[in-house]
PDB file of C-alpha atoms and ligand atoms in Angstrom:
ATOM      1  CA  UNK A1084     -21.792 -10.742 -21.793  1.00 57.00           C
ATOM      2  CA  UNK A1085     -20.743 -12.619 -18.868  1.00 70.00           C
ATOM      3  CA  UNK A1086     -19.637 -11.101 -15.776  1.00 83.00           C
ATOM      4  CA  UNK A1087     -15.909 -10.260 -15.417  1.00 95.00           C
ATOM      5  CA  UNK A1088     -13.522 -12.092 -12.442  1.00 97.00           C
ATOM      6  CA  UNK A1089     -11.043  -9.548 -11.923  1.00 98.00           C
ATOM      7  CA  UNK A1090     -12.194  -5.866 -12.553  1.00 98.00           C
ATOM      8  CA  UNK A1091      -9.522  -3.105 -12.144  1.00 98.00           C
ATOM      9  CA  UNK A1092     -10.727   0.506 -11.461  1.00 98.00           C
ATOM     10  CA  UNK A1093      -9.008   3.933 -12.015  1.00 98.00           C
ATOM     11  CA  UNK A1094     -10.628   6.845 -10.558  1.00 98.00           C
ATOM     12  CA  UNK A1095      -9.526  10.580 -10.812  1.00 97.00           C
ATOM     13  CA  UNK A1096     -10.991  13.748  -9.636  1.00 95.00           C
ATOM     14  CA  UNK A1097     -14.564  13.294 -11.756  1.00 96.00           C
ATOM     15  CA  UNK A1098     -15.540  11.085  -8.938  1.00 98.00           C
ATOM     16  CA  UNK A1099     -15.530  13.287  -6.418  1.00 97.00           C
ATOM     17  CA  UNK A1100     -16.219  16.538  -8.206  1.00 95.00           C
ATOM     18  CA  UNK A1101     -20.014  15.971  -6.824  1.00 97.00           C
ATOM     19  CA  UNK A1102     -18.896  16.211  -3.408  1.00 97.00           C
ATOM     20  CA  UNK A1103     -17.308  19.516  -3.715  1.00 93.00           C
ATOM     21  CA  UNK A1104     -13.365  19.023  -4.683  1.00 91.00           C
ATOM     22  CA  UNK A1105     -12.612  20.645  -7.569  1.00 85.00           C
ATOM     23  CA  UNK A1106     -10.914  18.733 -10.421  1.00 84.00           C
ATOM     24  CA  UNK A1107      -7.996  20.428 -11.882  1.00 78.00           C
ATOM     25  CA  UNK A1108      -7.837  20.917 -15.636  1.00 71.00           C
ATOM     26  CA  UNK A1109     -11.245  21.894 -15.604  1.00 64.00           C
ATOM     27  CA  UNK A1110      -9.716  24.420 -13.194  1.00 60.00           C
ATOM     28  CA  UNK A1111      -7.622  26.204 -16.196  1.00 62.00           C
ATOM     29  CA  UNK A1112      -4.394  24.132 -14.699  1.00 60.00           C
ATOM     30  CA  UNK A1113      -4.849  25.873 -11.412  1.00 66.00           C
ATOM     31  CA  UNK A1114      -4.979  23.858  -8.564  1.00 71.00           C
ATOM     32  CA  UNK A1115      -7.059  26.262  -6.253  1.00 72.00           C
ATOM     33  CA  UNK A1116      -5.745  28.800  -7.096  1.00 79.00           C
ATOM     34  CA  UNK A1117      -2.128  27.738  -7.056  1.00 84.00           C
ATOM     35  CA  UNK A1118       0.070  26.644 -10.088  1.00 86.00           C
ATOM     36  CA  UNK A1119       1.117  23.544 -10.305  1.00 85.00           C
ATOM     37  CA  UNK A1120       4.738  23.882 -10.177  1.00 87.00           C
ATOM     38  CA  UNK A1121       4.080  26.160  -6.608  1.00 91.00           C
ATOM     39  CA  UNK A1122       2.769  23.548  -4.722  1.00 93.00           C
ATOM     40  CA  UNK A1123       2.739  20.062  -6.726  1.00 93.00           C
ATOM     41  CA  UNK A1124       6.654  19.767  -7.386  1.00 95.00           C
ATOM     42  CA  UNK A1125       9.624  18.590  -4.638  1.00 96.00           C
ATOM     43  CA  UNK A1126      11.286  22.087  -6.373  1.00 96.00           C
ATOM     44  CA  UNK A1127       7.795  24.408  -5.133  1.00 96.00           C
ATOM     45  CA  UNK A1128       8.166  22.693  -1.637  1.00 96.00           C
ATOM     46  CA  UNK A1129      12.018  23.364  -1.497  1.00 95.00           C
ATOM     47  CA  UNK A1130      11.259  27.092  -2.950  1.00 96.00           C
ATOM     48  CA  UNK A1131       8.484  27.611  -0.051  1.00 96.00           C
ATOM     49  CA  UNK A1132       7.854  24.866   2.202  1.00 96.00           C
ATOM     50  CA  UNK A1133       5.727  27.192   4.445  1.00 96.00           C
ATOM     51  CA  UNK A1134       3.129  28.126   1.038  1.00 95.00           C
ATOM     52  CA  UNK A1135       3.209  24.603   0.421  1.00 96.00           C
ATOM     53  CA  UNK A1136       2.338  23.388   3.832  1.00 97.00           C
ATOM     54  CA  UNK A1137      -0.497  25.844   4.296  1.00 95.00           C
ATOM     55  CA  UNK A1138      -1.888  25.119   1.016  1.00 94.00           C
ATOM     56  CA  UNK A1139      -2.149  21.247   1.972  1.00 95.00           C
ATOM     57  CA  UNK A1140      -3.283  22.147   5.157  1.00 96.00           C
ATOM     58  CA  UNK A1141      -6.518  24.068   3.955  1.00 93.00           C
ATOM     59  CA  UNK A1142      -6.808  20.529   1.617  1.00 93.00           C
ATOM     60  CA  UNK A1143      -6.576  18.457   4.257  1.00 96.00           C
ATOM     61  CA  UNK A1144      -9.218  20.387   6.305  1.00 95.00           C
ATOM     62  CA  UNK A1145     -11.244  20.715   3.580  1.00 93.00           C
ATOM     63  CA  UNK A1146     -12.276  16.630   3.571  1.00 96.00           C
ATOM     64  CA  UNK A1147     -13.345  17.527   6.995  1.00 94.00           C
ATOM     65  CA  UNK A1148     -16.199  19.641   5.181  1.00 95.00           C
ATOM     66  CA  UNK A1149     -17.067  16.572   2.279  1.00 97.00           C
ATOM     67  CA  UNK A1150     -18.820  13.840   2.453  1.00 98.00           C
ATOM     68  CA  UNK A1151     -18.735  10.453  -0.416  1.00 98.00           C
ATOM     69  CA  UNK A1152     -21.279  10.802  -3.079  1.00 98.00           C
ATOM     70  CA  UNK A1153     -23.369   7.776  -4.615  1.00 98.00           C
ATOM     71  CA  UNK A1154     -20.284   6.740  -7.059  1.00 98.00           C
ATOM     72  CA  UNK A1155     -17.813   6.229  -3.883  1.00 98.00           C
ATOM     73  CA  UNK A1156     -20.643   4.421  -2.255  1.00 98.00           C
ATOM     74  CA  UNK A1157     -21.214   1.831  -5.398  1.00 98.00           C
ATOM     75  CA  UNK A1158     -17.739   1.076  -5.666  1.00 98.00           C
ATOM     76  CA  UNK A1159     -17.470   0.726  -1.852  1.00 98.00           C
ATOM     77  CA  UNK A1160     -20.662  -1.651  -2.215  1.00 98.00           C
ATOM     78  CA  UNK A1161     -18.986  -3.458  -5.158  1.00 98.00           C
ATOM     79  CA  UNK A1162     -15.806  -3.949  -3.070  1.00 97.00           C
ATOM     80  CA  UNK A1163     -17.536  -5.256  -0.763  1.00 97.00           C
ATOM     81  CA  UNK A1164     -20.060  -7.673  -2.097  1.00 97.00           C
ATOM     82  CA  UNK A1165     -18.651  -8.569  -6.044  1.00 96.00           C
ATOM     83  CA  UNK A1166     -18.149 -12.209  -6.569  1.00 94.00           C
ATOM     84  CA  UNK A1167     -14.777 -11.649  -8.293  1.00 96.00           C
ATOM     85  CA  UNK A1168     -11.828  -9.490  -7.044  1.00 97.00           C
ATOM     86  CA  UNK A1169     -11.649  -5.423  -7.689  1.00 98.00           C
ATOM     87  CA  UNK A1170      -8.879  -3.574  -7.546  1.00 98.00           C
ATOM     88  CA  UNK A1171      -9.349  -0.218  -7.071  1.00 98.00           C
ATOM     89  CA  UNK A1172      -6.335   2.607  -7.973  1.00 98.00           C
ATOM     90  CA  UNK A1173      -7.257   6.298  -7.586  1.00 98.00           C
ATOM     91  CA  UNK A1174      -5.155   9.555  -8.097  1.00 97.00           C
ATOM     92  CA  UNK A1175      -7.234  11.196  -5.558  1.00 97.00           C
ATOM     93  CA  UNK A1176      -5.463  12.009  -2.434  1.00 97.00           C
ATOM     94  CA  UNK A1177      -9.114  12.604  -0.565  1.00 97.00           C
ATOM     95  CA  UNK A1178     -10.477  10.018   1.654  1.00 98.00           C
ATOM     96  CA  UNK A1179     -13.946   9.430   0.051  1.00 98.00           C
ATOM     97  CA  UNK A1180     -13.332   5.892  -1.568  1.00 98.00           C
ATOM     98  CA  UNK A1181     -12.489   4.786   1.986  1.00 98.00           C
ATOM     99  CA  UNK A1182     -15.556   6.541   3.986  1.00 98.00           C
ATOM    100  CA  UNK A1183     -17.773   5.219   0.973  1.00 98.00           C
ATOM    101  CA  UNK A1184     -17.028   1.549   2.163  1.00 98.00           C
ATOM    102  CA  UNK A1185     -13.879   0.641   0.063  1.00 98.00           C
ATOM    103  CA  UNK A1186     -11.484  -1.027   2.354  1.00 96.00           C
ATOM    104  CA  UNK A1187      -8.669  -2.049   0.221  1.00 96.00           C
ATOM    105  CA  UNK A1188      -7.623   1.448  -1.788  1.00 98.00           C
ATOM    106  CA  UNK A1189      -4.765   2.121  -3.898  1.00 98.00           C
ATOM    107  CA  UNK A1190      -3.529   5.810  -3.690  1.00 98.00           C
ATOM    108  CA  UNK A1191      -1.095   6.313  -6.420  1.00 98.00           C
ATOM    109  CA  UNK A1192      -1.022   9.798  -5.572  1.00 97.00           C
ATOM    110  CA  UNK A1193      -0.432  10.092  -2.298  1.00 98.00           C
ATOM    111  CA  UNK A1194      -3.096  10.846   0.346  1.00 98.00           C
ATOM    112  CA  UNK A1195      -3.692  14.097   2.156  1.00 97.00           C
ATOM    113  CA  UNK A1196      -4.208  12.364   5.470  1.00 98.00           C
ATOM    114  CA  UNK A1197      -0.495  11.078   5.069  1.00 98.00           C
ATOM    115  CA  UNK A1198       2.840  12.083   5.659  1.00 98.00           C
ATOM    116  CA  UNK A1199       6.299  11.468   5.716  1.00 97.00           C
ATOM    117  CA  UNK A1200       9.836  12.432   6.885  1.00 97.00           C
ATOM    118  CA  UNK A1201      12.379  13.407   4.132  1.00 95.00           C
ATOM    119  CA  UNK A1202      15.071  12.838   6.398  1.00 96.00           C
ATOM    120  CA  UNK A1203      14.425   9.445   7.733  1.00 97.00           C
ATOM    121  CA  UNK A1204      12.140   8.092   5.138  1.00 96.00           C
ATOM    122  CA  UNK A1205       9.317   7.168   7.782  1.00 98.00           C
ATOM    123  CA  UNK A1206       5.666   7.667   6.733  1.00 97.00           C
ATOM    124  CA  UNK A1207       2.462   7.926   9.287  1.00 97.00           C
ATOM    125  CA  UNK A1208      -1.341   8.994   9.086  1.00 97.00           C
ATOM    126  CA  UNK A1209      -1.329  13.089   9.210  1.00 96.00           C
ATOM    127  CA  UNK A1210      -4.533  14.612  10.198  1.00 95.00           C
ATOM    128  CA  UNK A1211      -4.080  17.821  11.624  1.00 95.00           C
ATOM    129  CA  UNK A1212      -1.564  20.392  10.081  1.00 97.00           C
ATOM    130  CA  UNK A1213       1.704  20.131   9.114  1.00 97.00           C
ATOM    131  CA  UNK A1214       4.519  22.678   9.824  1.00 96.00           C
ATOM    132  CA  UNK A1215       8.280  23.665   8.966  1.00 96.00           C
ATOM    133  CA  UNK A1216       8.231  23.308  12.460  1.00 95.00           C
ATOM    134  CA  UNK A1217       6.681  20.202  13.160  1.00 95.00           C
ATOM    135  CA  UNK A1218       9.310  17.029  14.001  1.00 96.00           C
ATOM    136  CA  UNK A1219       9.470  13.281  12.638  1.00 97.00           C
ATOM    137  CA  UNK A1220       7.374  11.396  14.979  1.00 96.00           C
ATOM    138  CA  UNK A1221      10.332   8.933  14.228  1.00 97.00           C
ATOM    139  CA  UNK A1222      13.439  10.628  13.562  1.00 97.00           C
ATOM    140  CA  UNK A1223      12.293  13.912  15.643  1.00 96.00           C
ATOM    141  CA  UNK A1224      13.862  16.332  12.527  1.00 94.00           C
ATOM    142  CA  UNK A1225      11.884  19.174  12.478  1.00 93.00           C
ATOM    143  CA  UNK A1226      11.838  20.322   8.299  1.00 90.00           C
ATOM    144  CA  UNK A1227      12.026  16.927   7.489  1.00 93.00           C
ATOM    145  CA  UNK A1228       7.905  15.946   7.193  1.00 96.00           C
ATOM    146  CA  UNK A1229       6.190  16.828   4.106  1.00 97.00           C
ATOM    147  CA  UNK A1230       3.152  15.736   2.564  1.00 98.00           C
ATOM    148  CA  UNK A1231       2.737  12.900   1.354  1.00 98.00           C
ATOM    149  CA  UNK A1232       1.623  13.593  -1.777  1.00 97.00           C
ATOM    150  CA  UNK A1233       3.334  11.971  -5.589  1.00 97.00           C
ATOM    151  CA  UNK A1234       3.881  15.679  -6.866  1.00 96.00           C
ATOM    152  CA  UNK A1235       5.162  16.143 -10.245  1.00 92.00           C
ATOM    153  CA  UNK A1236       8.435  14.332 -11.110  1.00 92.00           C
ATOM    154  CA  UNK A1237       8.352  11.809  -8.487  1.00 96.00           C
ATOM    155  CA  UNK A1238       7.471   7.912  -9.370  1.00 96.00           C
ATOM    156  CA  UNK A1239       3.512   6.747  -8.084  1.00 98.00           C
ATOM    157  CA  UNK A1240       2.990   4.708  -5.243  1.00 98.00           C
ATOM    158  CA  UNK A1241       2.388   1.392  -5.818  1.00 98.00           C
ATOM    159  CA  UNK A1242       3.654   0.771  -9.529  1.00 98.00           C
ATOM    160  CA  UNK A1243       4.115  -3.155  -9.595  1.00 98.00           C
ATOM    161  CA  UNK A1244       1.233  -4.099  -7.828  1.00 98.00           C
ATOM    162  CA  UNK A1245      -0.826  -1.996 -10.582  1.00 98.00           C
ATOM    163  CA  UNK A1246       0.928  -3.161 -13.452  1.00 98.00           C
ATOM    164  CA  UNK A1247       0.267  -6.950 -12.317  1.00 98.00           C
ATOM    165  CA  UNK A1248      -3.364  -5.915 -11.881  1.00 98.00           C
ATOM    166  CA  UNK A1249      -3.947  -4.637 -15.331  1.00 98.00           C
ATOM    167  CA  UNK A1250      -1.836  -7.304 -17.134  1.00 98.00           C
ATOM    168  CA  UNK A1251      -4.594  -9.744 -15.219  1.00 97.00           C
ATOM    169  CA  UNK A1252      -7.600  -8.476 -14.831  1.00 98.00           C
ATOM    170  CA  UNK A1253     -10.776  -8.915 -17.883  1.00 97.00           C
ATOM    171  CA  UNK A1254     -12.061  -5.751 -17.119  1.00 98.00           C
ATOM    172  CA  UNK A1255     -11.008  -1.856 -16.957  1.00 98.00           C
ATOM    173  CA  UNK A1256     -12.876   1.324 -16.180  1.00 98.00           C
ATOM    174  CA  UNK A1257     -11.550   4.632 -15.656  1.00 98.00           C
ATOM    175  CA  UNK A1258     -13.867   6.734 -13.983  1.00 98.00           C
ATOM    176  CA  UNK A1259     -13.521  10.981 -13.935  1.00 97.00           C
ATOM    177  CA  UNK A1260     -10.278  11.345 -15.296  1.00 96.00           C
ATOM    178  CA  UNK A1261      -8.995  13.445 -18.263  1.00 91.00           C
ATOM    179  CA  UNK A1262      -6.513  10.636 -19.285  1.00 86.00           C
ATOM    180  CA  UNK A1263      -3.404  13.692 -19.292  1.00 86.00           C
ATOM    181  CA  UNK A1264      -1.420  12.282 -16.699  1.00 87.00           C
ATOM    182  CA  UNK A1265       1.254   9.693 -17.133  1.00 91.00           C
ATOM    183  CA  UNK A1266       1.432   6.414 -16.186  1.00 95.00           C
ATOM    184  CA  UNK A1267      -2.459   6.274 -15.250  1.00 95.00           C
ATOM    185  CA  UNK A1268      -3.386   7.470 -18.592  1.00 94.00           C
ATOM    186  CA  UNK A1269      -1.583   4.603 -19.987  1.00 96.00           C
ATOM    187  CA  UNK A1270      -3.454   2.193 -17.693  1.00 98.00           C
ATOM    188  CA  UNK A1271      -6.008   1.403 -20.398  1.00 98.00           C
ATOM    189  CA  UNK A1272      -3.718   0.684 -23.464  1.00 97.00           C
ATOM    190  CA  UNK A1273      -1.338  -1.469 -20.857  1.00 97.00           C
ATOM    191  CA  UNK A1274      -5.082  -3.797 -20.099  1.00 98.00           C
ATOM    192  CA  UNK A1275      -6.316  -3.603 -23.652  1.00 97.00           C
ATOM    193  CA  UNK A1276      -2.979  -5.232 -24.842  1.00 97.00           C
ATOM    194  CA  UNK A1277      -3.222  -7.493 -22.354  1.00 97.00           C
ATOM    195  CA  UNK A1278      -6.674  -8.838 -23.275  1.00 97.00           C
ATOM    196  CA  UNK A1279      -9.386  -7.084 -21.373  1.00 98.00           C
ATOM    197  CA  UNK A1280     -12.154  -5.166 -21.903  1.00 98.00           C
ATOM    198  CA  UNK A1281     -11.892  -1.282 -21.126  1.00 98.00           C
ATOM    199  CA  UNK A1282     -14.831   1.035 -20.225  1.00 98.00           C
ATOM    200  CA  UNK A1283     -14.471   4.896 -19.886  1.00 98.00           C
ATOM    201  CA  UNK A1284     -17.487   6.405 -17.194  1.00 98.00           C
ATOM    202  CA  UNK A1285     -16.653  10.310 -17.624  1.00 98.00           C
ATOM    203  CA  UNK A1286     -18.971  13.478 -17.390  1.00 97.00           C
ATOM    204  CA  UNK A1287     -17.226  14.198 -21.317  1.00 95.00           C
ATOM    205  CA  UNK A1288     -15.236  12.335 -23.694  1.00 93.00           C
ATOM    206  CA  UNK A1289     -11.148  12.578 -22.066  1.00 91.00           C
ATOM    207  CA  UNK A1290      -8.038  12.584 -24.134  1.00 88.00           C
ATOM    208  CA  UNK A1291      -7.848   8.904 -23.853  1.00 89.00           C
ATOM    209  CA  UNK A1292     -11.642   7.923 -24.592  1.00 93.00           C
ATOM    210  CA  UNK A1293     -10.595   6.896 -27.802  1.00 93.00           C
ATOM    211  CA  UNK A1294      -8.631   4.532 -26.400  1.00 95.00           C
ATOM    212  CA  UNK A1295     -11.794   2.684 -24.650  1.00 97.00           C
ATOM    213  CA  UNK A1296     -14.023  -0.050 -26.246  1.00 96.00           C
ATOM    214  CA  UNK A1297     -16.973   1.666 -24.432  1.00 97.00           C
ATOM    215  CA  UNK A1298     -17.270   4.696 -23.256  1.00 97.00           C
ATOM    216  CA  UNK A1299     -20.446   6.374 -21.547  1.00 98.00           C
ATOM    217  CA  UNK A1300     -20.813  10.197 -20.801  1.00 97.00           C
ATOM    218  CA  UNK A1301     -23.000  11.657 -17.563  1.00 98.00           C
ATOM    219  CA  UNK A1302     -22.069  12.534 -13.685  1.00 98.00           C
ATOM    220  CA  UNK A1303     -20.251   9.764 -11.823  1.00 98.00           C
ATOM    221  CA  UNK A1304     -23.157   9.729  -9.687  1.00 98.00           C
ATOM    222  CA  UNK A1305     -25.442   8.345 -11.756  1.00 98.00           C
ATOM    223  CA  UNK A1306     -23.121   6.225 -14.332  1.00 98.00           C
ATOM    224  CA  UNK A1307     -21.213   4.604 -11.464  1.00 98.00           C
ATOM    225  CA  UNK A1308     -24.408   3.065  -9.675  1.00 98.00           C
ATOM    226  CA  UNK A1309     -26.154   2.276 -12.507  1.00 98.00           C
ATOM    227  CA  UNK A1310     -22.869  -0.037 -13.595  1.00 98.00           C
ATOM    228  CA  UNK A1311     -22.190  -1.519 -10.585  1.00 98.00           C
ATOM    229  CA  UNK A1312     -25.803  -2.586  -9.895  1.00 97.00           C
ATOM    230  CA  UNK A1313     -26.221  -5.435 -12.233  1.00 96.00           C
ATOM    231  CA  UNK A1314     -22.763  -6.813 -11.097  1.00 96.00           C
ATOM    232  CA  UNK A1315     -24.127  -7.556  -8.000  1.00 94.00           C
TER     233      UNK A1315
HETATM  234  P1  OAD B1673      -8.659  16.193 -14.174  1.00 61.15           P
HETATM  235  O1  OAD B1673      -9.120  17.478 -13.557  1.00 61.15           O
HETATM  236  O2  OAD B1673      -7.550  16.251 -15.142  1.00 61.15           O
HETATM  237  O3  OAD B1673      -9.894  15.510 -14.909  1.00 61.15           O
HETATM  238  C1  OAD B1673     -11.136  15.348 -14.282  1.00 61.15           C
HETATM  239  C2  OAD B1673     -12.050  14.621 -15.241  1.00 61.15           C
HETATM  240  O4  OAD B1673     -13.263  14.387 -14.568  1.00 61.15           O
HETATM  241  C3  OAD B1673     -12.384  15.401 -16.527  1.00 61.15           C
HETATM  242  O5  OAD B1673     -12.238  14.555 -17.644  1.00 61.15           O
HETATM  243  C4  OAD B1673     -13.847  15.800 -16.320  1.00 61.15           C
HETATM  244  O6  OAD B1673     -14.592  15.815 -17.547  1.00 61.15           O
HETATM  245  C5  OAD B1673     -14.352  14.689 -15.431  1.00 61.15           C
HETATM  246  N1  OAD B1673     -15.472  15.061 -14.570  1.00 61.15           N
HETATM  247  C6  OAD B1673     -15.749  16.266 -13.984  1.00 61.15           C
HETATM  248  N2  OAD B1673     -16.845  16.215 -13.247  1.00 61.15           N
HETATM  249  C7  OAD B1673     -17.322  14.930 -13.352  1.00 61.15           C
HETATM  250  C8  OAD B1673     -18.452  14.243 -12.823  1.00 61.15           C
HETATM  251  N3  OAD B1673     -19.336  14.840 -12.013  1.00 61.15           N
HETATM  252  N4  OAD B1673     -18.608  12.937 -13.152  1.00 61.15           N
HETATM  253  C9  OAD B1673     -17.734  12.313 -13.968  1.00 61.15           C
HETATM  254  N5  OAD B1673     -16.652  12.910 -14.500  1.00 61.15           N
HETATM  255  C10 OAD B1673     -16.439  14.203 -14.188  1.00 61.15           C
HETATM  256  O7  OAD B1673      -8.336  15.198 -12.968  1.00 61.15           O
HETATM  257  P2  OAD B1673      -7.473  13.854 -12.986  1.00 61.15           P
HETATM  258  O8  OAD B1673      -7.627  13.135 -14.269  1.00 61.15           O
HETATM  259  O9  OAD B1673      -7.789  13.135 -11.721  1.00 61.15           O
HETATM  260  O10 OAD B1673      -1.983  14.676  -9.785  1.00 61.15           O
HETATM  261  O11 OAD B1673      -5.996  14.438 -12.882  1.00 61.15           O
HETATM  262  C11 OAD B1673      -4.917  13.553 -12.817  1.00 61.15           C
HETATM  263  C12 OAD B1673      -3.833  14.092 -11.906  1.00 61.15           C
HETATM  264  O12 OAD B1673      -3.468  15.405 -12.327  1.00 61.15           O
HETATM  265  C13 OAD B1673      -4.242  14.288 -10.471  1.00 61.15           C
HETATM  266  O13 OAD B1673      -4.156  13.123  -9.685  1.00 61.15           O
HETATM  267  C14 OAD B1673      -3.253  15.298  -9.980  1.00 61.15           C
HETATM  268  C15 OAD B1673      -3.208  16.230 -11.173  1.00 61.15           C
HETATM  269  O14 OAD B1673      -2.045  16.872 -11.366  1.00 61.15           O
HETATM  270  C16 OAD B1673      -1.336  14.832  -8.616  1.00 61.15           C
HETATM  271  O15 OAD B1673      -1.798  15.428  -7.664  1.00 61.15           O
HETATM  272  C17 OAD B1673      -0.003  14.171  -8.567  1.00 61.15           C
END
């Protein structure tokens, strides 16, 4: 088969489940520890903002402690050096696509080294903690910042941009994702329908594999650089 122009790439937390972050349905729905609707919902954050910052806190120091694995590495490489374009969309909110070499990175989710004021709507890169204390670089409200993280109810980053992708690209492969979260789950039936060719790269069949024309089962870090390499 000949080599695709415009490949489009959805990665969840399989990918960087080899570098230590834990996904979260293998979890048992727990994110660390937490449920869900504690620290992933505008409603948790409202409840407890001060639970919810610390728990994004010990997140966001956490990446200090991980490093990319050989799949971030490949796709950096193919970013890099593919003839064609790639567009790459992850629901991570680590930083590993982007210390793996990928320089153009779509974070649906959010990103733990982001965040943003509620009260003025301005967003900036976060590295160190976050407080209820802690004012708007911009706006100077202290309450307002919050991670900036898509939690549960709120619309992903980035829609339109995505939706163009996958209505034009000739290839799709989701990589380490259980295919239970809305809209990315729905990524591969929106590029199937659309005419291109779909390719599932997941430790276990997901939810969705059936939805794939190919699917192949192993650790990112071996199934991700043994796809990319013949690409390039
Ligand atoms: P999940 O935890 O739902 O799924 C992780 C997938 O990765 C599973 O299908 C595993 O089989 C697979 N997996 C585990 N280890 C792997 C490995 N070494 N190599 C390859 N695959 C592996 O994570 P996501 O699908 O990313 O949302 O979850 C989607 C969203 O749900 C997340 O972005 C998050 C969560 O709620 C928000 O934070 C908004």
């Amino acid at each position: 088969m000949s080599n695709p122009q415009h490949i489009v790439i959805l990665t969840g937390a399989g990918i960087s489940a080899e570098s230590g972050i834990q996904t979260f349905r293998d979890a048992g729905g727990l994110w660390e520890g937490h449920a869900v609707e504690q620290v992933a919902t505008p409603e948790g954050f409202a409840a407890d903002p001060v639970l919810v910052h610390r728990f994004y806190n010990l997140r966001r120091a956490a990446l200090r402690d991980v490093k990319p694995n050989a799949a971030h590495i490949a796709l950096g490489e193919l970013q890099a050096e593919f003839g064609g374009r790639v567009t790459l969309v992850t629901q991570n909110v680590d930083d590993l696509h982007e210390r793996g070499g990928s320089k153009d990175v779509i974070h649906m989710h959010g990103e733990l080294l982001s965040a943003f004021c509620t009260a003025c709507d301005h967003h900036w890169r976060q590295a160190e903690d976050l407080t209820v204390e802690t004012p708007c670089p911009a706006c100077q409200t202290r309450g307002g910042p919050r991670p900036d993280i898509v939690w549960f109810g709120e619309m992903p980053y980035e829609m339109d941009r995505i939706e163009y992708a996958l209505q034009s690209c000739d290839l799709f492969v989701s990589i380490g994702t259980s295919g239970a979260v809305y809209p990315a789950a729905g990524f591969v039936q929106l590029a199937h329908v659309h005419g291109a060719r779909t390719l599932e790269l997941n430790l276990e069949p997901s939810q969705g594999s059936a939805f794939f024309s190919e699917t192949r089962h192993g650790p990112a870090t071996r199934l991700v650089p043994e796809w990319v390499a013949p690409l390039l």
